[in-house]
């Protein structure tokens, strides 16, 4: 089983739609969780951190389910500009003292007119 | 405040050549990382550093070397380039373990 798994998509949705992505992780000791956005041929950029209580930032809502070991991202009222690849990332501590951010392969979202 | 910068943006190497990918951050972050991203794949950790003078291997370190002589700089060295090293390389930094990592714009490397 992969450490972090995502449905690669693509998810093709009309503008204004609500879309949700899930990401499962295998290491129950994982400490921190993030959603990154990656545009074509660009670097990943932090979209939001995922907290145990869930968090919301405008049209974006992230949730964590530790019991089932998954995180989710909900995008409401999709915009054309939301088209991108969404990477989930799960953080765990390395023995050398650093931290390992394990990324999923990403879910591609295409928002259409 | 430029964040994380990487040079070059793009490079073509011949098999067996060597090169250094440069990475600099101006956020005074202790932690720095090198990742590679192959098409359709997630990012894989090559090497990381928890501070000046301290480096350690990640998941895919073979064929690479790093050094960390200053807080700001974390160069990645390819000694004998191989076609399998064709990839996009991202450098990242964070203030502390578990905190958000910030990425540079990447270096696209093609080994022929």
Coordinates of C-alpha atoms in Angstrom, one line a residue:
Chain A
X1 CA 0.0 0.0 0.0
X2 CA 1.3 3.5 -0.9
X3 CA 2.0 5.8 2.0
X4 CA -0.3 8.5 0.5
X5 CA -2.9 7.7 -2.2
X6 CA -5.1 10.0 -4.3
X7 CA -7.4 9.5 -7.2
X8 CA -5.5 11.0 -10.1
X9 CA -8.7 12.1 -11.9
X10 CA -9.2 14.2 -13.9
X11 CA -12.2 15.6 -12.3
X12 CA -14.0 17.6 -15.0
X13 CA -16.6 19.9 -13.4
X14 CA -18.7 22.9 -14.6
X15 CA -18.1 26.3 -13.2
X16 CA -20.0 26.8 -10.0
X17 CA -20.0 23.1 -9.0
X18 CA -18.9 21.6 -5.7
X19 CA -16.1 19.0 -5.9
X20 CA -14.4 16.9 -3.2
X21 CA -11.2 15.0 -3.2
X22 CA -10.0 12.4 -0.7
X23 CA -6.5 11.3 0.2
X24 CA -5.7 8.3 2.3
X25 CA -2.5 7.7 4.2
X26 CA -1.0 4.6 5.7
X27 CA 1.1 5.8 8.6
X28 CA -1.1 6.2 11.7
X29 CA 1.7 8.1 13.4
X30 CA 1.5 11.0 10.9
X31 CA 1.5 14.3 12.6
X32 CA 0.6 17.0 10.1
X33 CA -1.4 17.2 6.9
X34 CA -1.5 19.7 4.1
X35 CA -3.1 20.4 0.7
X36 CA -0.9 21.9 -1.9
X37 CA -1.9 23.2 -5.3
X38 CA 0.3 22.7 -8.3
X39 CA -0.2 24.5 -11.6
X40 CA 1.2 23.0 -14.8
X41 CA 5.0 23.1 -14.8
X42 CA 5.1 25.1 -11.6
X43 CA 6.1 24.5 -8.0
X44 CA 3.6 23.2 -5.4
X45 CA 2.1 26.0 -3.3
X46 CA 0.5 25.5 0.0
X47 CA -3.3 25.7 -0.2
X48 CA -4.1 25.0 3.4
X49 CA -3.1 23.0 6.4
X50 CA -5.5 20.4 7.7
X51 CA -6.4 20.5 11.4
X52 CA -8.1 17.8 13.5
X53 CA -11.1 20.1 13.9
X54 CA -11.4 20.8 10.2
X55 CA -10.7 24.2 8.7
X56 CA -12.2 26.5 6.1
X57 CA -10.7 29.2 4.0
X58 CA -13.3 30.9 1.8
X59 CA -14.6 28.3 -0.7
X60 CA -12.2 25.6 0.5
X61 CA -12.8 23.3 3.4
X62 CA -10.3 20.7 4.6
X63 CA -11.1 17.8 7.0
X64 CA -9.1 15.1 8.7
X65 CA -10.4 11.7 9.7
X66 CA -7.8 10.0 11.8
X67 CA -9.8 6.9 12.5
X68 CA -10.1 6.1 8.8
X69 CA -6.8 7.7 7.9
X70 CA -7.9 10.1 5.2
X71 CA -8.0 13.8 4.6
X72 CA -10.5 15.6 2.3
X73 CA -10.7 18.9 0.4
X74 CA -14.0 20.4 -0.6
X75 CA -14.1 23.2 -3.2
X76 CA -17.4 25.1 -3.4
X77 CA -18.5 27.3 -6.3
X78 CA -15.6 26.2 -8.5
X79 CA -13.9 28.8 -10.6
X80 CA -12.0 28.4 -13.9
X81 CA -8.9 29.5 -12.0
X82 CA -9.3 26.5 -9.7
X83 CA -8.1 24.2 -12.5
X84 CA -4.9 22.7 -11.2
X85 CA -3.5 19.5 -9.6
X86 CA -4.1 19.2 -5.9
X87 CA -1.5 17.3 -3.9
X88 CA -2.1 16.1 -0.4
X89 CA 0.9 15.8 1.8
X90 CA 1.4 14.0 5.0
X91 CA 4.2 14.8 7.4
X92 CA 6.1 12.4 9.7
X93 CA 9.4 12.8 11.6
X94 CA 12.6 11.3 10.3
X95 CA 15.2 9.7 12.6
X96 CA 17.7 12.4 11.6
X97 CA 15.5 15.1 13.1
X98 CA 14.0 16.5 9.9
X99 CA 10.5 15.8 8.7
X100 CA 9.4 13.9 5.7
X101 CA 6.6 15.3 3.7
X102 CA 5.1 12.5 1.7
X103 CA 3.1 13.6 -1.3
X104 CA 0.3 11.9 -3.1
X105 CA 0.6 11.8 -6.9
X106 CA -2.1 14.5 -7.1
X107 CA -5.7 14.9 -8.3
X108 CA -6.2 16.9 -11.5
X109 CA -9.2 19.3 -11.5
X110 CA -10.5 20.8 -14.7
X111 CA -13.2 23.4 -14.3
X112 CA -15.1 24.1 -17.5
X113 CA -17.5 26.8 -18.7
Chain B
X1 CA 11.9 38.8 0.2
X2 CA 12.4 36.3 -2.6
X3 CA 11.6 33.1 -0.7
X4 CA 13.3 30.1 -2.2
X5 CA 15.2 30.6 -5.5
X6 CA 16.7 27.9 -7.7
X7 CA 19.1 28.1 -10.6
X8 CA 19.3 27.1 -13.4
X9 CA 15.6 26.9 -14.6
X10 CA 16.5 24.4 -17.3
X11 CA 19.5 22.3 -18.2
X12 CA 20.4 19.6 -20.7
X13 CA 23.2 17.3 -19.7
X14 CA 25.0 14.5 -21.5
X15 CA 25.3 11.1 -19.9
X16 CA 28.3 11.2 -17.5
X17 CA 28.5 14.9 -17.1
X18 CA 28.2 16.5 -13.7
X19 CA 26.4 19.7 -12.5
X20 CA 25.3 21.5 -9.4
X21 CA 21.7 22.7 -8.9
X22 CA 21.7 25.8 -6.7
X23 CA 19.1 26.6 -4.0
X24 CA 19.0 29.7 -1.8
X25 CA 16.4 30.8 0.7
X26 CA 16.2 34.1 2.5
X27 CA 13.7 33.2 5.2
X28 CA 16.3 32.1 7.7
X29 CA 14.8 28.6 7.7
X30 CA 16.8 25.8 9.3
X31 CA 15.3 23.0 7.3
X32 CA 15.9 22.5 3.6
X33 CA 15.0 19.7 1.2
X34 CA 15.5 18.5 -2.3
X35 CA 12.8 16.7 -4.1
X36 CA 12.4 15.3 -7.6
X37 CA 9.2 15.0 -9.5
X38 CA 8.8 12.6 -12.4
X39 CA 5.8 13.0 -14.8
X40 CA 2.6 11.7 -13.2
X41 CA 4.3 10.9 -10.0
X42 CA 4.5 12.5 -6.6
X43 CA 7.5 14.3 -5.2
X44 CA 10.3 12.1 -3.9
X45 CA 12.7 13.3 -1.2
X46 CA 16.3 13.1 -2.2
X47 CA 18.2 14.8 0.6
X48 CA 17.4 17.1 3.5
X49 CA 19.2 19.3 6.0
X50 CA 18.2 20.3 9.5
X51 CA 20.7 23.1 9.7
X52 CA 24.1 24.3 8.5
X53 CA 26.6 21.4 8.4
X54 CA 23.9 18.7 8.9
X55 CA 22.5 16.7 6.0
X56 CA 20.8 13.3 5.6
X57 CA 19.5 11.0 3.0
X58 CA 15.9 10.9 1.9
X59 CA 14.1 8.2 -0.1
X60 CA 16.1 8.4 -3.4
X61 CA 19.6 9.7 -2.7
X62 CA 21.6 7.5 -5.1
X63 CA 23.5 9.5 -7.7
X64 CA 23.3 12.7 -5.7
X65 CA 25.3 14.6 -3.1
X66 CA 24.5 17.7 -1.0
X67 CA 26.3 20.1 1.3
X68 CA 25.0 22.8 3.7
X69 CA 27.8 25.3 4.6
X70 CA 25.4 28.1 5.3
X71 CA 21.8 28.5 6.4
X72 CA 20.8 30.1 3.1
X73 CA 22.3 27.7 0.6
X74 CA 21.7 24.0 -0.1
X75 CA 23.2 22.9 -3.4
X76 CA 22.5 19.5 -5.0
X77 CA 25.3 17.8 -6.9
X78 CA 24.9 15.3 -9.7
X79 CA 28.3 13.6 -10.3
X80 CA 27.6 11.2 -13.3
X81 CA 24.4 12.1 -14.9
X82 CA 22.2 9.3 -16.1
X83 CA 19.0 9.3 -18.2
X84 CA 17.1 8.2 -15.0
X85 CA 17.9 11.5 -13.5
X86 CA 15.8 13.3 -16.1
X87 CA 13.2 15.0 -13.8
X88 CA 12.1 18.3 -12.3
X89 CA 14.0 19.1 -9.1
X90 CA 12.4 21.2 -6.4
X91 CA 14.1 22.7 -3.4
X92 CA 12.1 23.6 -0.3
X93 CA 12.6 25.0 3.1
X94 CA 10.7 25.2 6.4
X95 CA 11.2 27.0 9.7
X96 CA 10.9 23.8 11.7
X97 CA 10.0 20.2 11.4
X98 CA 6.2 19.7 10.9
X99 CA 5.8 23.2 9.6
X100 CA 4.8 24.2 6.1
X101 CA 7.4 23.7 3.4
X102 CA 7.9 26.5 0.8
X103 CA 9.1 25.5 -2.6
X104 CA 11.4 27.1 -5.2
X105 CA 10.3 27.3 -8.9
X106 CA 12.2 24.2 -9.8
X107 CA 14.9 23.1 -12.2
X108 CA 14.1 21.0 -15.2
X109 CA 16.9 18.6 -16.1
X110 CA 17.1 16.5 -19.2
X111 CA 19.9 13.9 -19.5
X112 CA 20.6 12.6 -23.0

